[in-house]
């Protein structure tokens, strides 16, 4: 039973010919950049197959992405900023070498402060504000003529090279959210020039100059508040501008399919079509196979600290799985429902009721449920001493279960050993502490071994589970790993707008 929007979609190979056509591609270039260096270019590399295929066929690639969460402006405010920038540009470039003081006097307070920061009297700047009338022009007037000439020449040169191209990128903090460095890295990976549009909603003239085989990256979409506005009309306003840049729309940002951003659902709505890039298509195909025609038996492993955050996942997946393994804090309401004491952990009666209902439904659907049969416990809220191992599923008064015990590890391992597909979300215990990591790491290793040795189709989802698998060096041995919440939404049967916006295969 597939989620409503999870259907096979038209892909890159369904849109030929693209020769000479402008292809809008939504990518996810939201990478970490520290001190001017991209820490990991994995997300950039994911888009290369789709980009390369379009270029090989003579298409023109226009790439769109967001980066971080910058302070955004609305389209109307941006237009005002752009107009102010053009007026400033006109004033600066009209300078013909005449009165230097008159030229300086007409600049903004920020520009005056910048020029004086280069001067021989920059110490005077410390006592002046950026507001008009604070005395900056008087300081400039006292400089030697030759220094005035040099400062103005430098200002005009740097303004022409930087500021005029980036009207929204005028402060250090804003520059941290520019995709320019991403464009440079992409150029290295493609081994060709990547043009860069410094204003994603004012790039029409630059796009018209592009020819077959060219690539352009638009500046950060998130600089405009309409990209992620809660008002659909505002999102569509932005989408209409972006849609006017191209002939074809491709979405290759699977990590963002939960979003209803202008560039995710708005553009295909405006253009009347949308297809999946190669990475998007690969992910959709994987999840369709896993959720519709999995290799059986299919086992779901659920852990973590709280059942309340996992109940929807369990409820939905009961229609699909053959076995259900439950560990961590999630298991406690189920143990309580079976009459086992849960020690210092108090289980809300409503959650216990939900757990009892899950057990009943699982029995009716012939789903085998496996719960912990022993625990590693401690009676210290900050346990560092040797834990106690219980003899059975009962947790003594005053003690808290912090990991599954050795008998439980053995039981869970046997279930995994008889499975052909496994989906795992949530650790078995407090794996961050070495003395309570054994259960989680053991399950990860069992899954990794089965994947490598006999072809188990294994899927790990969720941030904590991924971190745990990384710490015990099992990530590379698993079929599929997803730290993002997209996978959880799919497993819970939720509608994903970014997938629903794309065209279904005929």
XYZ file of C-alpha atoms in Angstrom:
506
model
C 0.000 0.000 0.000
C 1.864 3.051 -1.272
C 1.481 6.627 -0.037
C -0.742 8.535 -2.459
C 2.053 10.643 -3.963
C 4.621 7.831 -4.198
C 4.086 6.751 -7.786
C 6.600 6.233 -10.604
C 7.424 9.620 -12.130
C 8.556 10.792 -15.532
C 12.306 11.261 -15.560
C 15.144 12.885 -17.451
C 15.013 10.297 -20.229
C 11.345 11.126 -20.925
C 11.878 14.747 -22.003
C 13.903 14.521 -25.227
C 14.810 16.418 -27.258
C 16.353 19.130 -25.073
C 18.805 20.567 -27.599
C 18.786 24.354 -27.244
C 16.138 24.258 -24.502
C 16.557 25.930 -21.130
C 16.158 23.325 -18.398
C 15.402 24.499 -14.858
C 16.832 22.029 -12.344
C 16.029 22.271 -8.636
C 19.007 20.818 -6.804
C 19.962 20.639 -3.128
C 23.283 22.461 -2.774
C 22.665 23.238 0.904
C 26.223 22.377 1.951
C 28.203 23.426 5.007
C 30.658 26.246 4.283
C 33.145 27.280 6.966
C 35.704 30.059 6.519
C 35.203 29.992 2.769
C 35.623 26.221 2.398
C 32.951 23.668 1.434
C 33.223 20.911 4.046
C 31.595 18.171 1.964
C 30.595 18.357 -1.702
C 28.482 15.163 -1.643
C 25.231 16.999 -2.390
C 26.825 18.799 -5.326
C 28.063 15.505 -6.751
C 24.581 13.977 -6.515
C 23.344 16.420 -9.163
C 26.151 15.769 -11.665
C 24.486 12.864 -13.569
C 21.354 14.896 -14.326
C 23.309 18.025 -15.274
C 25.740 16.085 -17.471
C 22.949 14.297 -19.335
C 21.231 17.569 -20.211
C 24.518 19.152 -21.336
C 25.449 16.112 -23.450
C 22.187 16.561 -25.347
C 22.786 20.263 -26.015
C 20.508 21.601 -23.314
C 21.065 24.706 -21.181
C 21.120 24.035 -17.425
C 19.770 26.663 -15.035
C 20.305 25.433 -11.491
C 18.335 26.555 -8.429
C 19.061 25.894 -4.757
C 18.838 27.363 -1.289
C 21.684 27.626 1.213
C 21.085 27.883 4.938
C 18.500 30.206 6.430
C 19.523 33.756 5.531
C 17.601 36.884 6.392
C 15.196 37.206 3.470
C 13.413 40.102 1.781
C 10.179 40.189 -0.189
C 10.109 40.813 -3.924
C 8.916 44.420 -3.619
C 11.599 45.341 -1.090
C 14.196 43.688 -3.298
C 13.050 45.810 -6.229
C 13.556 48.948 -4.127
C 17.028 47.756 -3.092
C 17.829 47.056 -6.723
C 16.712 50.533 -7.767
C 18.797 52.146 -5.018
C 21.746 50.064 -6.159
C 21.294 51.235 -9.750
C 21.144 54.877 -8.659
C 24.276 54.390 -6.597
C 25.980 52.701 -9.515
C 25.014 55.561 -11.811
C 26.460 58.121 -9.402
C 29.720 56.234 -8.907
C 30.339 55.454 -12.564
C 29.477 59.000 -13.627
C 32.473 60.362 -11.731
C 34.713 62.109 -14.250
C 37.575 63.132 -11.985
C 35.982 66.418 -10.903
C 35.373 67.536 -7.347
C 36.376 64.674 -5.081
C 34.696 66.193 -2.029
C 31.410 66.688 -3.886
C 31.523 63.066 -5.050
C 32.251 61.828 -1.540
C 29.503 63.982 -0.013
C 26.779 62.274 -2.091
C 27.742 58.752 -1.025
C 25.909 56.774 1.660
C 27.194 56.713 5.218
C 28.318 53.099 4.769
C 30.300 53.946 1.625
C 31.930 56.947 3.303
C 32.933 54.809 6.277
C 34.412 52.197 3.950
C 36.544 54.770 2.117
C 37.785 56.338 5.353
C 38.688 52.887 6.708
C 41.338 52.738 3.956
C 42.666 56.238 4.644
C 45.572 57.590 6.669
C 43.042 59.059 9.119
C 41.074 55.868 9.743
C 41.463 56.311 13.510
C 39.054 59.279 13.246
C 36.403 56.875 12.021
C 36.097 55.330 15.486
C 34.405 58.440 16.842
C 31.961 58.837 13.920
C 28.653 57.082 13.282
C 27.403 55.884 9.900
C 24.550 58.402 10.081
C 24.595 61.530 7.863
C 26.065 64.674 9.419
C 28.524 62.954 11.714
C 31.604 64.595 10.152
C 32.928 62.000 7.694
C 32.984 64.452 4.770
C 35.000 66.931 6.859
C 37.565 64.211 7.633
C 37.802 63.307 3.942
C 38.202 66.971 2.938
C 41.375 67.275 5.060
C 43.107 64.400 3.265
C 45.809 65.192 0.660
C 44.460 65.444 -2.895
C 46.584 62.528 -4.083
C 45.169 60.296 -1.316
C 41.608 61.388 -2.157
C 42.229 60.446 -5.783
C 43.649 57.047 -4.807
C 40.786 56.277 -2.388
C 38.073 57.167 -4.893
C 39.745 55.117 -7.622
C 39.916 52.105 -5.308
C 36.297 52.564 -4.244
C 35.042 52.743 -7.847
C 37.075 49.675 -8.835
C 35.882 47.535 -5.926
C 32.281 48.697 -6.296
C 32.288 47.730 -9.962
C 33.779 44.314 -9.280
C 31.696 43.317 -6.255
C 28.837 45.415 -4.975
C 27.012 46.085 -8.231
C 26.797 42.406 -8.975
C 25.399 41.489 -5.552
C 22.824 43.994 -4.337
C 21.669 41.647 -1.558
C 25.162 40.565 -0.511
C 26.565 43.670 1.118
C 27.475 42.424 4.589
C 29.761 39.688 5.818
C 26.886 37.692 7.329
C 24.912 37.809 4.080
C 27.916 36.701 2.046
C 28.001 33.497 4.095
C 24.762 32.503 2.400
C 25.945 33.000 -1.168
C 26.114 30.022 -3.531
C 29.091 31.538 -5.371
C 31.592 29.085 -3.830
C 29.266 26.210 -4.703
C 29.281 27.409 -8.311
C 33.076 27.404 -8.317
C 33.179 23.836 -6.973
C 30.586 22.725 -9.504
C 32.726 24.188 -12.288
C 35.628 22.029 -11.102
C 33.481 18.902 -11.034
C 32.019 19.552 -14.494
C 35.330 20.821 -15.872
C 33.618 23.779 -17.504
C 32.576 27.309 -16.713
C 29.508 27.800 -14.528
C 27.885 31.203 -14.922
C 26.523 32.767 -11.761
C 23.456 35.003 -11.432
C 23.816 37.201 -8.337
C 20.070 37.849 -8.117
C 17.916 34.774 -8.705
C 14.835 36.848 -9.607
C 16.605 39.340 -11.853
C 18.566 37.023 -14.130
C 16.559 37.110 -17.350
C 19.104 39.165 -19.319
C 21.969 36.906 -18.267
C 19.991 33.754 -19.093
C 19.229 34.996 -22.600
C 22.964 35.047 -23.312
C 23.359 31.329 -22.538
C 23.803 28.825 -25.344
C 23.621 25.025 -25.713
C 25.920 23.306 -23.242
C 26.053 26.246 -20.827
C 25.381 26.054 -17.084
C 24.160 28.830 -14.799
C 23.654 28.700 -11.044
C 21.170 31.158 -9.570
C 21.922 32.840 -6.266
C 20.362 31.488 -3.071
C 16.574 31.215 -3.483
C 16.077 31.619 0.264
C 17.185 35.267 0.052
C 13.599 35.896 -1.069
C 10.921 35.278 1.555
C 8.442 34.177 -1.116
C 10.413 30.926 -1.609
C 9.179 29.525 1.700
C 6.177 31.747 2.328
C 3.110 30.207 3.978
C 1.022 32.188 1.472
C 0.616 30.151 -1.719
C -0.056 33.269 -3.794
C 3.307 34.716 -2.745
C 5.057 31.437 -3.570
C 3.407 31.413 -6.980
C 4.518 35.010 -7.574
C 8.119 33.884 -7.207
C 7.500 30.662 -9.115
C 6.184 32.600 -12.112
C 9.425 34.572 -12.365
C 11.585 31.461 -12.070
C 9.393 29.520 -14.523
C 9.872 32.261 -17.128
C 13.569 31.358 -17.272
C 13.074 27.879 -18.718
C 11.249 25.466 -20.978
C 11.506 22.320 -18.845
C 11.449 21.744 -15.065
C 13.381 18.974 -13.309
C 13.440 18.351 -9.566
C 16.520 16.453 -8.369
C 16.270 17.494 -4.692
C 14.752 14.441 -3.022
C 15.760 15.739 0.412
C 13.284 18.610 -0.012
C 10.158 16.803 -1.222
C 8.385 17.583 2.067
C 8.511 21.272 1.157
C 5.913 23.342 -0.669
C 8.509 25.969 -1.602
C 8.055 28.078 -4.712
C 10.848 26.183 -6.465
C 9.517 22.750 -5.420
C 5.769 22.838 -6.049
C 5.195 26.328 -7.487
C 7.246 26.063 -10.675
C 5.698 22.774 -11.884
C 2.261 24.220 -11.165
C 3.032 27.309 -13.254
C 4.725 25.391 -16.087
C 2.163 22.596 -16.104
C 4.724 19.820 -15.852
C 7.651 18.498 -13.826
C 9.974 15.509 -14.074
C 12.363 13.751 -11.701
C 16.139 14.040 -11.979
C 18.241 10.896 -11.811
C 18.796 11.063 -8.048
C 15.130 11.815 -7.383
C 14.061 8.961 -9.672
C 16.481 6.545 -7.996
C 15.105 7.363 -4.550
C 11.456 7.146 -5.592
C 12.089 3.787 -7.283
C 13.853 2.479 -4.172
C 10.998 3.393 -1.853
C 8.348 2.080 -4.242
C 10.166 -1.258 -4.328
C 10.660 -1.320 -0.554
C 7.091 -0.385 0.331
C 5.236 -2.149 -2.479
C 7.229 -5.252 -3.380
C 9.815 -5.835 -0.655
C 11.835 -9.004 -0.393
C 10.133 -10.906 2.410
C 10.159 -11.426 5.310
C 10.227 -7.667 5.954
C 11.176 -6.594 9.482
C 10.747 -3.141 11.004
C 13.010 -2.253 13.932
C 11.856 0.696 16.029
C 13.803 2.199 18.922
C 14.408 5.578 20.465
C 13.303 7.212 23.661
C 9.560 7.731 23.208
C 6.651 5.828 21.681
C 4.626 9.005 21.165
C 6.981 10.081 18.343
C 6.929 6.630 16.684
C 3.312 5.505 17.022
C 2.276 6.744 13.571
C 5.204 4.931 11.983
C 4.301 1.681 13.726
C 0.588 2.008 12.950
C 1.167 2.524 9.227
C 3.905 -0.078 8.836
C 1.789 -2.799 10.467
C 0.048 -3.031 7.095
C 3.351 -3.839 5.377
C 5.723 -5.756 7.665
C 6.018 -9.382 8.686
C 7.913 -8.794 11.932
C 8.223 -5.861 14.322
C 11.193 -5.461 16.684
C 10.773 -2.822 19.384
C 13.584 -1.635 21.664
C 14.770 1.390 23.599
C 12.332 3.563 25.504
C 9.716 2.854 22.839
C 9.422 -0.713 24.153
C 8.455 0.254 27.719
C 4.733 1.023 27.116
C 4.446 -2.346 25.321
C 6.060 -4.152 28.253
C 3.726 -2.276 30.587
C 0.772 -3.346 28.447
C 1.906 -6.959 28.913
C 2.058 -6.533 32.683
C 5.804 -6.046 33.157
C 6.990 -3.425 35.682
C 8.968 -0.566 34.076
C 10.941 0.557 37.114
C 11.609 4.276 37.476
C 10.056 5.017 34.078
C 6.403 5.973 34.369
C 4.317 5.200 31.295
C 1.361 7.421 30.454
C -1.832 5.378 30.468
C -2.895 6.722 27.070
C 0.405 5.615 25.544
C 0.033 2.191 27.168
C -3.454 1.992 25.677
C -2.040 2.787 22.226
C 0.642 0.139 22.711
C -2.005 -2.415 23.683
C -3.929 -1.555 20.517
C -0.791 -2.028 18.386
C -0.225 -5.475 19.911
C -3.838 -6.424 19.182
C -3.629 -5.173 15.578
C -0.316 -6.960 15.034
C -1.851 -10.217 16.276
C -4.812 -9.819 13.930
C -2.502 -9.166 10.977
C -0.174 -12.013 11.943
C 2.766 -9.651 12.482
C 5.335 -11.114 14.868
C 6.203 -8.601 17.608
C 9.516 -8.964 19.443
C 10.154 -7.016 22.674
C 13.166 -6.930 25.011
C 13.510 -9.963 27.274
C 16.260 -8.441 29.436
C 17.775 -5.003 30.049
C 20.856 -3.114 31.148
C 19.647 -0.926 34.020
C 20.900 1.604 36.524
C 19.424 3.456 39.495
C 21.572 6.565 38.997
C 20.151 9.341 36.755
C 23.712 9.927 35.455
C 24.951 6.331 35.325
C 28.673 5.744 35.004
C 29.135 2.655 37.164
C 28.703 -0.932 36.012
C 25.051 -1.499 34.966
C 22.815 -4.253 36.242
C 21.572 -6.881 33.795
C 18.052 -8.106 34.515
C 17.129 -11.777 34.274
C 13.922 -11.075 32.378
C 11.774 -8.266 30.944
C 10.899 -6.879 34.378
C 12.667 -3.669 35.425
C 13.212 -3.357 39.215
C 11.799 -0.435 41.190
C 14.009 2.639 41.072
C 15.953 1.389 38.048
C 15.899 2.733 34.475
C 16.439 0.577 31.389
C 19.270 2.140 29.359
C 20.046 -0.618 26.840
C 18.823 -4.033 25.732
C 20.444 -7.047 27.385
C 22.448 -9.933 25.852
C 19.466 -12.300 25.560
C 17.508 -9.606 23.735
C 20.426 -8.986 21.359
C 20.472 -12.701 20.548
C 16.701 -12.799 20.005
C 16.660 -9.729 17.761
C 19.666 -11.019 15.797
C 17.816 -14.253 14.974
C 14.824 -12.308 13.629
C 17.114 -10.158 11.457
C 18.923 -13.307 10.347
C 15.693 -14.745 8.943
C 14.663 -11.491 7.229
C 15.270 -10.478 3.624
C 14.439 -6.790 4.154
C 15.004 -4.676 7.272
C 14.035 -1.079 8.061
C 15.575 0.373 11.223
C 14.709 3.621 12.984
C 15.820 4.457 16.514
C 18.655 3.202 18.758
C 18.217 0.399 21.284
C 19.554 2.427 24.191
C 21.669 5.335 25.357
C 24.394 4.548 22.807
C 26.159 7.875 23.424
C 27.584 6.300 26.602
C 30.004 3.402 25.949
C 28.534 1.160 28.636
C 25.069 1.419 27.038
C 26.058 1.250 23.349
C 26.462 -2.513 23.039
C 22.840 -3.237 22.091
C 22.611 -0.584 19.385
C 26.036 -1.373 17.953
C 25.332 -5.115 17.985
C 22.114 -4.657 15.993
C 23.941 -2.406 13.526
C 26.657 -5.029 13.039
C 24.143 -7.854 12.562
C 22.417 -5.789 9.861
C 25.728 -4.834 8.225
C 26.961 -8.442 8.203
C 23.703 -9.740 6.726
C 23.754 -7.061 4.029
C 27.309 -7.831 2.960
C 27.206 -11.611 3.273
C 23.776 -12.569 1.987
C 22.306 -9.483 0.316
C 19.869 -8.310 2.981
C 18.039 -5.204 1.757
C 18.762 -2.919 4.714
C 17.515 0.608 5.304
C 18.556 2.844 8.186
C 16.593 6.049 8.733
C 16.805 8.878 11.240
C 19.601 11.070 12.566
C 20.362 9.183 15.799
C 20.331 5.781 14.100
C 22.627 7.035 11.361
C 25.054 8.483 13.918
C 25.074 5.190 15.802
C 25.777 3.234 12.610
C 28.592 5.642 11.768
C 30.195 5.227 15.200
C 30.369 1.460 14.828
C 31.471 1.744 11.175
C 28.433 0.068 9.616
C 27.061 2.824 7.363
C 29.076 1.725 4.322
C 27.850 -1.869 4.789
C 24.137 -1.006 4.692
C 22.023 -0.783 1.528
C 20.455 2.595 2.197
C 20.916 5.273 4.860
C 18.709 8.332 5.337
C 19.299 10.791 8.174
C 16.601 13.145 6.905
C 12.958 12.974 7.991
C 11.787 12.437 4.387
C 12.149 8.685 4.832
C 10.109 8.722 8.045
C 7.339 10.630 6.304
C 7.278 7.987 3.567
C 7.121 5.185 6.112
C 4.266 6.951 7.901
C 2.307 7.172 4.646
C 2.390 10.949 4.476
C 1.793 12.907 1.275
C 4.977 14.532 -0.020
C 4.217 17.695 -2.028
C 7.483 17.718 -3.988
C 6.832 14.244 -5.378
C 3.150 14.861 -5.964
C 3.996 17.927 -8.078
C 5.844 15.791 -10.663
C 4.246 14.040 -13.630
C 3.343 10.376 -13.256
C 4.663 7.909 -15.786
C 2.068 6.926 -18.361
